[in-house]
Tab-separated table of C-alpha atoms in Angstrom:
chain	number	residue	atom	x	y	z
A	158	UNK	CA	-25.313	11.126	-1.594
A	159	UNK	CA	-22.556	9.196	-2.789
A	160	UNK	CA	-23.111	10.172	-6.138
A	161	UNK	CA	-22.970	14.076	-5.337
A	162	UNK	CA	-19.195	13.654	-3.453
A	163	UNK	CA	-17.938	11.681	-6.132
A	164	UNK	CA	-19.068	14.769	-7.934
A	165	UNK	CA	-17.623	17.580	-5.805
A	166	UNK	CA	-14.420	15.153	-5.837
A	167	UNK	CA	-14.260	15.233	-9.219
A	168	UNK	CA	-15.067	19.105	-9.612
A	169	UNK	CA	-11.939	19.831	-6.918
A	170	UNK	CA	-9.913	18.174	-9.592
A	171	UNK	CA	-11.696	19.912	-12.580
A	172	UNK	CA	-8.808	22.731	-12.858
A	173	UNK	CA	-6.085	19.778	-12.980
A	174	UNK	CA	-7.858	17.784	-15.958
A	175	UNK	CA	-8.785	20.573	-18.182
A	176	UNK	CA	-5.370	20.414	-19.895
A	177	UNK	CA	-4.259	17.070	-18.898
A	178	UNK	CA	-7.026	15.161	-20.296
A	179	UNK	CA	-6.161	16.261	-23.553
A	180	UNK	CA	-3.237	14.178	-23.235
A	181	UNK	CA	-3.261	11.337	-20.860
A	182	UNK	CA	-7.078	9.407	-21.253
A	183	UNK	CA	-8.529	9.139	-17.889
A	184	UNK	CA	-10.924	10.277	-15.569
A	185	UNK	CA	-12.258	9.670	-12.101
A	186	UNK	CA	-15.396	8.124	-13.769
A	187	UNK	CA	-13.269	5.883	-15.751
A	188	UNK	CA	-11.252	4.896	-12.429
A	189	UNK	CA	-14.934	3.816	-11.355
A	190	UNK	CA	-15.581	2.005	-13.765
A	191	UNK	CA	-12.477	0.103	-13.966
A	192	UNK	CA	-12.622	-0.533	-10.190
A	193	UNK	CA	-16.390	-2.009	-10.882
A	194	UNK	CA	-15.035	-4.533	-13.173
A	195	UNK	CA	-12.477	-5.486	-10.883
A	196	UNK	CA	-14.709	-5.743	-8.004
A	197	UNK	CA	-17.249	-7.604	-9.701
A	198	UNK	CA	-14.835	-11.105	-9.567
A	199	UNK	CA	-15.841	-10.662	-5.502
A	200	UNK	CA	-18.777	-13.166	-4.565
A	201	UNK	CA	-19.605	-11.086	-1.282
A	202	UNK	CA	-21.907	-8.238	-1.518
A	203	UNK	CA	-20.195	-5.174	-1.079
A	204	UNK	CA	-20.782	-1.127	-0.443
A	205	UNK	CA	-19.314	1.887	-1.635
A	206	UNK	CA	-19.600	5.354	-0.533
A	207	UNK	CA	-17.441	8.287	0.665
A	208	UNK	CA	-16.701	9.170	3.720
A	209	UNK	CA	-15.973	12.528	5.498
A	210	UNK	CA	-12.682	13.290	6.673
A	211	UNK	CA	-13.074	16.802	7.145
A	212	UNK	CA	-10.208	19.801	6.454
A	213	UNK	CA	-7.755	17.593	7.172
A	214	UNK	CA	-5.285	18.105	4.431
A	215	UNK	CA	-5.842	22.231	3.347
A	216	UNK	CA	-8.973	24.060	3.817
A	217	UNK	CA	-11.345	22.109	1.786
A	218	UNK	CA	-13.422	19.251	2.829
A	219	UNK	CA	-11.651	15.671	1.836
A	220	UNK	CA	-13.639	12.721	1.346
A	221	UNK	CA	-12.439	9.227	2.090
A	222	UNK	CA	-13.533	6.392	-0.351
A	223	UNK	CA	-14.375	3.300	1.188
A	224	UNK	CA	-15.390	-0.070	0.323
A	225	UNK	CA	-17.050	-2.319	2.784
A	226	UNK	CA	-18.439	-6.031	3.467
A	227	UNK	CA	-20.241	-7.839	6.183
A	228	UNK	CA	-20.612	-4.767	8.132
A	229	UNK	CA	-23.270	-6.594	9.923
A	230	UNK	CA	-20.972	-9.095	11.610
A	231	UNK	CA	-20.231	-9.137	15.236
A	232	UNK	CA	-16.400	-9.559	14.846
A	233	UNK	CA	-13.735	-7.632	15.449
A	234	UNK	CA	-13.532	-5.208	12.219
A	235	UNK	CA	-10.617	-5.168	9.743
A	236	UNK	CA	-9.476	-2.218	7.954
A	237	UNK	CA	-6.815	-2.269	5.191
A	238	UNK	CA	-4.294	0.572	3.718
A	239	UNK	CA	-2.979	-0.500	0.400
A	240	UNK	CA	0.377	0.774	-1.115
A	241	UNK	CA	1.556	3.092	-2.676
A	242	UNK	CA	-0.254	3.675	-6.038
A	243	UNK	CA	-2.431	1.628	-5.301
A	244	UNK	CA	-6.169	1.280	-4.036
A	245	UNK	CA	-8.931	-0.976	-3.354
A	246	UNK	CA	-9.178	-2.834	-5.992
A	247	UNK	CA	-6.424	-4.888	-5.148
A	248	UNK	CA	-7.744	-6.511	-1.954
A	249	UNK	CA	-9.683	-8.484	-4.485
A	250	UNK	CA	-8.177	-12.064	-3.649
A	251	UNK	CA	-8.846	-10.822	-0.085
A	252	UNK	CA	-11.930	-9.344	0.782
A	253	UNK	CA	-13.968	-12.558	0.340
A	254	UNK	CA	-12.074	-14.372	2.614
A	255	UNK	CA	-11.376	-12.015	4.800
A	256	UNK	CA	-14.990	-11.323	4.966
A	257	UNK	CA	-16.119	-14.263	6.237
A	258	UNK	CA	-16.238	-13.518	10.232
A	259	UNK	CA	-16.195	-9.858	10.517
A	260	UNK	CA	-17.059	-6.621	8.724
A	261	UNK	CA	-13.850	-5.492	6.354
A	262	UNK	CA	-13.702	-1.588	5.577
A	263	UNK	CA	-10.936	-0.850	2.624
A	264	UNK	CA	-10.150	2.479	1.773
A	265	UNK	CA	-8.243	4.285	-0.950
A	266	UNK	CA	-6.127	6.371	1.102
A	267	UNK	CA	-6.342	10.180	0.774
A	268	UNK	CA	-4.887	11.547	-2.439
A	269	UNK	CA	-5.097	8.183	-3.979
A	270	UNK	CA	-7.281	5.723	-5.660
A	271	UNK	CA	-10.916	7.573	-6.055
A	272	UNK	CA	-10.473	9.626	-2.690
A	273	UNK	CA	-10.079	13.410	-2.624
A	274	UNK	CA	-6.884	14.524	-3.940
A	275	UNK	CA	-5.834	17.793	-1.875
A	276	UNK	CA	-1.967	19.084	-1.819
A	277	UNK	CA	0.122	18.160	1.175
A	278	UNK	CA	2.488	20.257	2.979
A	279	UNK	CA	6.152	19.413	1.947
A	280	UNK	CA	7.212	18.919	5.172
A	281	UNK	CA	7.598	15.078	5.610
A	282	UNK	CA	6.323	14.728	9.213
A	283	UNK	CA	3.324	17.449	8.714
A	284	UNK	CA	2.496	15.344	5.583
A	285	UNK	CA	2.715	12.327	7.452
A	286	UNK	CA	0.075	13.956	10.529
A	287	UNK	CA	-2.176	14.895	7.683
A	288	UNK	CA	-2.361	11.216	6.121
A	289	UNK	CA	-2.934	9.842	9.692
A	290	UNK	CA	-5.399	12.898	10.987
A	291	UNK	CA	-7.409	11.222	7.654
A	292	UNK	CA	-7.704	8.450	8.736
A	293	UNK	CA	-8.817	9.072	12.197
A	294	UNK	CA	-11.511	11.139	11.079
A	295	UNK	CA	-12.604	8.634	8.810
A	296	UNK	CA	-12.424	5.813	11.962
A	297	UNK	CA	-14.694	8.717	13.768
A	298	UNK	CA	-17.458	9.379	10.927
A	299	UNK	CA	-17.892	5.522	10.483
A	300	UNK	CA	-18.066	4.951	14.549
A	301	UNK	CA	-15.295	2.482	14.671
A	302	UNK	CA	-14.461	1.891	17.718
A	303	UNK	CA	-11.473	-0.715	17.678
A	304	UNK	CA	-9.857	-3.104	14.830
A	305	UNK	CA	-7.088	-4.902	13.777
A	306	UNK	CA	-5.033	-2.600	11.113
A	307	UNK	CA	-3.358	-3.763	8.204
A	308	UNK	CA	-1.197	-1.967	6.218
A	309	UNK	CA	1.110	-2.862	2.938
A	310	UNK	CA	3.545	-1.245	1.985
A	311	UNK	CA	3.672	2.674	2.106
A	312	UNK	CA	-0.053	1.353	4.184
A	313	UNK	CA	1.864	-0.573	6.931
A	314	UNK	CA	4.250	2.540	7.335
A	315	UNK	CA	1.351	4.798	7.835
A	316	UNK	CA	-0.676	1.965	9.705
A	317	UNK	CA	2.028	1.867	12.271
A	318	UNK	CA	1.718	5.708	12.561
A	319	UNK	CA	-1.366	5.315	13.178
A	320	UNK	CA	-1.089	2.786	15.982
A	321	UNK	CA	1.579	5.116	17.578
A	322	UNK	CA	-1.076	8.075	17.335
A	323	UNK	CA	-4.280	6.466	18.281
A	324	UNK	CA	-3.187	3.036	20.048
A	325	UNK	CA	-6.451	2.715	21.977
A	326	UNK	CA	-7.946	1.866	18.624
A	327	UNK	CA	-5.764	-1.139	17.227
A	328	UNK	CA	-6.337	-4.504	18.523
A	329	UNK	CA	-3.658	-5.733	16.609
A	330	UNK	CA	-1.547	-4.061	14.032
A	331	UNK	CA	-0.666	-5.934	10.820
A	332	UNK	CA	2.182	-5.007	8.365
A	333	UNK	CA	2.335	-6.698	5.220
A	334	UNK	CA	6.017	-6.003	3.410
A	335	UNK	CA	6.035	-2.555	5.167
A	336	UNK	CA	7.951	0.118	3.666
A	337	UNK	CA	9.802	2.946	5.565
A	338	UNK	CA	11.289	1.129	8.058
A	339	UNK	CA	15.043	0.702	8.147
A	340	UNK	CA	17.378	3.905	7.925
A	341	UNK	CA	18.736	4.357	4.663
A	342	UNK	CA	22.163	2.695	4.610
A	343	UNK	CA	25.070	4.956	4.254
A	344	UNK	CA	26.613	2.334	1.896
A	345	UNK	CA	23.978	1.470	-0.140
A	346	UNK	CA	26.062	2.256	-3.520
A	347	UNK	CA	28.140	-0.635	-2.328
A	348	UNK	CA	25.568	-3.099	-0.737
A	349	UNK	CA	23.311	-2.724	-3.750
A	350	UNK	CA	25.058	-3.603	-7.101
A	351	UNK	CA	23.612	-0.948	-9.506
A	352	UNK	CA	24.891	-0.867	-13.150
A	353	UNK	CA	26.030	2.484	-14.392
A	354	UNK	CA	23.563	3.476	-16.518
A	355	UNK	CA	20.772	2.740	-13.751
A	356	UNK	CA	22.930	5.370	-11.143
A	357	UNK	CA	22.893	7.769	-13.566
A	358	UNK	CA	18.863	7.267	-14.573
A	359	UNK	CA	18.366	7.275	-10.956
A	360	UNK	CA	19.781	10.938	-10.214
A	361	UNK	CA	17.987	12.195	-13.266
A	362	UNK	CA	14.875	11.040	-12.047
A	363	UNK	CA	15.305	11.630	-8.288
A	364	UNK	CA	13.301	15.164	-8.214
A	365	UNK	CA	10.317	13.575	-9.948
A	366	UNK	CA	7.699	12.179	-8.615
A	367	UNK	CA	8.261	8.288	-9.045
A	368	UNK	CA	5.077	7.521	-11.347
A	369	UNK	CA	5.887	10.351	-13.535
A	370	UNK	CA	6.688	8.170	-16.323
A	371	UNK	CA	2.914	6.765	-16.124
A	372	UNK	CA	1.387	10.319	-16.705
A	373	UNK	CA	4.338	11.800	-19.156
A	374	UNK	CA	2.950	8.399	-21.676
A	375	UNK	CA	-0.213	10.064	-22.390
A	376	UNK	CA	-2.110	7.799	-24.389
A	377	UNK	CA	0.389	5.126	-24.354
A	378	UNK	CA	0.223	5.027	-20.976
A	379	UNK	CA	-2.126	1.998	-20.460
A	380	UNK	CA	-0.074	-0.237	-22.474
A	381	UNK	CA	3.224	0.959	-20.787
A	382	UNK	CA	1.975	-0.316	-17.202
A	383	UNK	CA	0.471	-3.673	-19.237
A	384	UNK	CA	4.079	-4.047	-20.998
A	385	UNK	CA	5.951	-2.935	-17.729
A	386	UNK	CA	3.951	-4.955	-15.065
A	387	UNK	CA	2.660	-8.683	-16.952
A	388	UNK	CA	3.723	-9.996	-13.242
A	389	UNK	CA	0.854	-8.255	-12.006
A	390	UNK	CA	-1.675	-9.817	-14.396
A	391	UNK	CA	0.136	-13.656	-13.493
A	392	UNK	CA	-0.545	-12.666	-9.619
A	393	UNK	CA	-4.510	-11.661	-10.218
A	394	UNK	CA	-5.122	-14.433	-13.053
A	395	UNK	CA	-7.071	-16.929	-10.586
A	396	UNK	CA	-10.223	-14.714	-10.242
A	397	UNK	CA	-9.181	-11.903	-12.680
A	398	UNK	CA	-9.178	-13.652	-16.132
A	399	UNK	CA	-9.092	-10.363	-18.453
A	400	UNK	CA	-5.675	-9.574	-18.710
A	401	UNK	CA	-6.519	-5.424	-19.520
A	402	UNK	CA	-8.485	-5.090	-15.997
A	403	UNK	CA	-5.762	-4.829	-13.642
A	404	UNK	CA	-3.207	-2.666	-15.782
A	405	UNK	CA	-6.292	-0.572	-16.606
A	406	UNK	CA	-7.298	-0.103	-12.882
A	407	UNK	CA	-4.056	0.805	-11.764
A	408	UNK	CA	-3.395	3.622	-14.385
A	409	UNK	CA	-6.288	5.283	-13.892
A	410	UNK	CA	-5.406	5.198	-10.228
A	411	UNK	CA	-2.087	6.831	-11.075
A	412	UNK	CA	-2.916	9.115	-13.753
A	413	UNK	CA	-5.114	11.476	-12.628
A	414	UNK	CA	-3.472	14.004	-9.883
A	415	UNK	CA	-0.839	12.685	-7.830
A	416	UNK	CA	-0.754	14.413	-5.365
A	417	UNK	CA	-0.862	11.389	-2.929
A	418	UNK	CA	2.379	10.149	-4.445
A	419	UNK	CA	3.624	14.132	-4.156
A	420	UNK	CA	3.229	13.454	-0.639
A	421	UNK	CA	5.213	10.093	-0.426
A	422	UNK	CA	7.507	11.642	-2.641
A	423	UNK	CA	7.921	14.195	0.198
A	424	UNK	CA	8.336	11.664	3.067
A	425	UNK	CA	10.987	9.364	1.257
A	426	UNK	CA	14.744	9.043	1.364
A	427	UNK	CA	15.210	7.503	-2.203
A	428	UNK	CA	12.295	4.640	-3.216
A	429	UNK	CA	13.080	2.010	-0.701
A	430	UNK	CA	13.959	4.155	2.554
A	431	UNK	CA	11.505	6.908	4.739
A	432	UNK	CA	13.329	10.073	5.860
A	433	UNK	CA	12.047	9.241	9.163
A	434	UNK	CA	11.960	5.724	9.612
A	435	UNK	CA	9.437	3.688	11.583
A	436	UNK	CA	11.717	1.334	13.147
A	437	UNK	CA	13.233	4.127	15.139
A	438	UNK	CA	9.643	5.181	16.360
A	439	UNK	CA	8.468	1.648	17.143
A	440	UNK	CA	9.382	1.944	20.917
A	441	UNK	CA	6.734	4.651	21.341
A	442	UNK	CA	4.107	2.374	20.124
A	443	UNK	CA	2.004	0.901	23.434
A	444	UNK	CA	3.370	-1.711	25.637
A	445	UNK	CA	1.015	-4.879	24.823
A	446	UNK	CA	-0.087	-3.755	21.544
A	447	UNK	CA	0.112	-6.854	19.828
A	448	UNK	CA	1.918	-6.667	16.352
A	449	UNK	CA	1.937	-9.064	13.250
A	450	UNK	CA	4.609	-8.606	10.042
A	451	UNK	CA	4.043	-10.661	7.359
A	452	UNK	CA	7.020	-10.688	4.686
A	453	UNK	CA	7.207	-12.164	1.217
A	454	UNK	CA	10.432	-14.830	1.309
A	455	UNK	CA	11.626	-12.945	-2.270
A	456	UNK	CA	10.509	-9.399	-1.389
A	457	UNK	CA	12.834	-6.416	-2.055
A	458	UNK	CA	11.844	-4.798	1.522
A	459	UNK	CA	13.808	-5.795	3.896
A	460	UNK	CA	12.743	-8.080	6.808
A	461	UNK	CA	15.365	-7.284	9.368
A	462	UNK	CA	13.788	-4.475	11.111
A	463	UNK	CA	10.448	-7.023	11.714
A	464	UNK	CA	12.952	-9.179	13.691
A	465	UNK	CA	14.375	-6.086	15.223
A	466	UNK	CA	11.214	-5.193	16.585
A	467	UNK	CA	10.591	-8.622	17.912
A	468	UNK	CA	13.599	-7.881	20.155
A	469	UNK	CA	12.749	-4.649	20.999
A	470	UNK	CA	9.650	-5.100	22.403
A	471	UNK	CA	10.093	-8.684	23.890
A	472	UNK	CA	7.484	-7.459	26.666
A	473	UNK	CA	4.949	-7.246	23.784
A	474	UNK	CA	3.579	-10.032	21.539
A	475	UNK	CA	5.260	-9.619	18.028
A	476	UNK	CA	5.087	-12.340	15.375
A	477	UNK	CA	6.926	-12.365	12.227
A	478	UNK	CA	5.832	-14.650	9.621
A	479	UNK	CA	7.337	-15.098	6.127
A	480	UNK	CA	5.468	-16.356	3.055
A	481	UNK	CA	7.762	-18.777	1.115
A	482	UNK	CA	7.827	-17.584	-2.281
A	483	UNK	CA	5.835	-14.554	-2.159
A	484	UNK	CA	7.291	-10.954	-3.313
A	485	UNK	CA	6.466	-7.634	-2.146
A	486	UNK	CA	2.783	-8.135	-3.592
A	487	UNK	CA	2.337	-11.048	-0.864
A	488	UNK	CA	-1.105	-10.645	-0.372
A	489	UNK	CA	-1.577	-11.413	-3.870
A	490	UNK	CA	1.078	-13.432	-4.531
A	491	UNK	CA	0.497	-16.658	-1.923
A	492	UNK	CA	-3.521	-14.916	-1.332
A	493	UNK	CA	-4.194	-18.127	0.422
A	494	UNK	CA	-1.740	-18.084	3.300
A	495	UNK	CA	-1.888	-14.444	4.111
A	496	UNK	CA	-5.999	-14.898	3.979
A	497	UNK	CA	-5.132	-17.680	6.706
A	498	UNK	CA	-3.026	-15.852	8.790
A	499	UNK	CA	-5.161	-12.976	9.230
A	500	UNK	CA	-8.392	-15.145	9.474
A	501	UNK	CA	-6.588	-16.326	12.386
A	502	UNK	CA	-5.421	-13.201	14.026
A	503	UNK	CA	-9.120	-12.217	13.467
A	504	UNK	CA	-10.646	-15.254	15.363
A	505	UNK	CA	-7.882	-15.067	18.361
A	506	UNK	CA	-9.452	-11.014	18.843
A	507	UNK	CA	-12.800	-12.104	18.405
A	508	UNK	CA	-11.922	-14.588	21.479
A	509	UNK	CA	-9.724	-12.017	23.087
A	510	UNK	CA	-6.151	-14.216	22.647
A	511	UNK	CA	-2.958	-14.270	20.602
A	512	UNK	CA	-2.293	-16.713	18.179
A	513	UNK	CA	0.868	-18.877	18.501
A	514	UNK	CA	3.720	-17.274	17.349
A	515	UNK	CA	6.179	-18.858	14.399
A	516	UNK	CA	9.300	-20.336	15.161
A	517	UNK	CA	11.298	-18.436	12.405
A	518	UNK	CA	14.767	-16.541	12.343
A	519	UNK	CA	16.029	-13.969	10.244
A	520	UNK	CA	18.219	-16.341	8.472
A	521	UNK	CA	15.883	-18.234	7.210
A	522	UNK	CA	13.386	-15.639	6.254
A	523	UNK	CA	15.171	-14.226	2.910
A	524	UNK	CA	16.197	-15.533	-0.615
A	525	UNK	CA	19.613	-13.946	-0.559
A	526	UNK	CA	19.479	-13.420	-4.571
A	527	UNK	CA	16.260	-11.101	-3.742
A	528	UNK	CA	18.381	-8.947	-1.430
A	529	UNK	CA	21.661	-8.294	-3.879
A	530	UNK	CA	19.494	-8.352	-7.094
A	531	UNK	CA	20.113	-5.546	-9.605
A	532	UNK	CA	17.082	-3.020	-9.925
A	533	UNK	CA	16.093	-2.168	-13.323
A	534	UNK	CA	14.730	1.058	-14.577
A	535	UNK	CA	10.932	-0.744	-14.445
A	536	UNK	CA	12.044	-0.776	-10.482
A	537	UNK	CA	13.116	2.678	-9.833
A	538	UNK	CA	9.665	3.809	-11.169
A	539	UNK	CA	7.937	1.558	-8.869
A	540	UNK	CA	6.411	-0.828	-11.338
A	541	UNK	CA	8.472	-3.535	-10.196
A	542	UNK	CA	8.570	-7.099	-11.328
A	543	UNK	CA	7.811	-9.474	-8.475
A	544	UNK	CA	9.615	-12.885	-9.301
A	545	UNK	CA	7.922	-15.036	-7.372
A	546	UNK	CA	8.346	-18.467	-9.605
A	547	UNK	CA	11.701	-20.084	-9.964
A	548	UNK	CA	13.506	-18.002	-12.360
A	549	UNK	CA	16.668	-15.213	-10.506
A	550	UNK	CA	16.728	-12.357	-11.315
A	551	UNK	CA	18.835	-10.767	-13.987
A	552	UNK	CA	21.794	-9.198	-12.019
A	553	UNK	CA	22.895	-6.936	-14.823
A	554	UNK	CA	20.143	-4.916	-14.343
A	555	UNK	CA	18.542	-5.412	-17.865
């Protein structure tokens, strides 16, 4: 059965590839493969199939793909939204461990990874239902009936949409380095240094979708995400020791049809803010609804608003943790410590309690230089380099 989706998923898609695959080298079947060899470094057994999620985005069927482990376990179940352009294969460092007491469901989130690909509406907060009506009929074909949620990134934006939507189903919502939460500042020429050259690239580029660049390579492609990310291959190197598999996974996630990233393209304000931002929205979510953020010390997203909503919902148990060291990528980056901390949030639902919360204040939660660094043209594209040894950043912007 699985089989016969990924064909009709691939057929939806036929019309799209035609032309392009005369120029840029991939295919869903080569996405599979490369997310095989990724997922082979797991020890766990693990499944894959699609799953259902109806018309929920246009009038065809879309199907959900979805990787799970231990779904024999008695625990509380996790499931995990990865970021934006993005997909499964990345919870690699994770899914072992996070494996261990309950059963983990990952999915590559509608119109990415090797789920169906339909066109969103280009209104931001219809695009935004769609992505989380998704979801929810995914949670109903697999009979979930409640689970912690973790989200990273563009995931922890739509997680916490989610949560807002459907809060009878989260037993505790996790945000890793969530995206789309503060309001775009109306100073942000001034509070972020740009050079020149990068203001000008960025306005040129603004009305494109931001992996554009991938897709436009054609056949260089692969080697332009190798050259551009080498960071990525450093965080991955423990159990990933073939320094083409992760570069390879993640182009063929990004250059078949984005229409996934169409859709984020729709909902954002410039890369780093959401037209309609989170924060604003978090006082809707349910009183008691316990909430986790887990920040990367050098991270470009800011960790304000998870401090914020600490003091907004005071009523409400909200943690903030922040991984010393760690970037953006901080489930990768320090895998170890964010395996811990949501082994523990795991074994404190299983239990039915709260873990202790960490004694931390915004002040000491950010490496300043991360917060006024220069962005490069690698960054505005979204193939960002994640410092996370000792060397600053360049603040030039080359």
């Amino acid at each position: 059965m699985t089989e016969e989706i990924g064909l009709e998923v691939e057929r939806q898609q036929e019309s799209w590839f035609g032309s392009w695959l005369r120029w840029c080298p991939t295919s869903l079947s080569l996405l599979r493969e490369a997310e095989k060899v990724l997922l082979s470094n797991l020890k766990r057994s693990y499944r894959g199939r699609y799953v259902p999620a109806g018309c929920c985005v246009g009038k065809e069927e879309s199907h959900v793909w979805t990787v799970s482990l231990n779904e024999e376990s008695e625990g509380v179940p996790l499931v995990l939204l990865h970021g934006f352009g993005s997909g499964v294969g990345l919870w690699c460092l994770n899914l072992d461990a996070m494996a261990a007491d309950r059963p983990v469901y990952a999915m590559d989130i509608i119109g990415f990874g090797r789920s169906s690909r339909p066109h969103f509406t280009k209104d931001p907060l219809e695009a935004e239902r769609e992505f989380i009506t998704s979801i929810e009929h995914w949670r109903q074909q697999l009979g979930l009936d409640k689970f912690i949620l973790l989200g990273h990134s563009f995931g922890g934006f739509l997680a916490a949409s989610y949560a807002i939507k459907h809060p009878d189903r989260v037993e505790h919502l996790v945000l890793a380095d969530p995206w789309g939460f503060p309001e775009r500042p109306l100073d942000v020429g001034e509070r972020y240094k740009f050079p020149l050259w990068v203001k000008a690239v960025g306005t040129l580029l603004q009305p494109f979708n931001p992996l554009f660049i991938i897709r436009t390579a054609g056949p260089w492609g692969p080697k332009l995400l190798q050259k551009a990310r080498p960071d990525l291959v450093r965080k991955f190197s423990s159990l990933v020791k073939d320094e083409e598999v992760i570069p390879n996974y993640l182009y063929h996630c990004n250059a078949q049809d984005p229409t996934g990233e169409s859709a984020f393209h729709t909902l954002m304000a410039g890369f780093g803010w959401a037209k309609y931002p989170m924060l604003q929205r978090m006082d809707s979510l349910r009183k008691g609804l316990p909430i986790t953020l887990i920040y990367g010390s050098r991270s470009w997203v800011d960790h304000d608003p998870g401090f914020q909503i600490k003091y907004m919902r005071q009523d409400s148990y909200v943690d903030v943790q922040v991984i010393n060291g760690a970037g953006h990528h901080v489930y990768a980056d320090r895998a170890r410590e964010f395996n811990d901390i949501v082994q523990s949030i795991g074994i404190h639902a299983d239990a039915g309690t709260l873990p202790t919360k960490t004694n931390i204040s915004t002040d000491d939660s950010l490496d300043q230089s991360t917060r006024d660094a220069g962005q490069t043209i690698t960054d505005m594209i979204n193939v960002r380099y994640d410092h996370t040894d000792d060397q600053q950043w360049d603040h030039t912007g080359t």
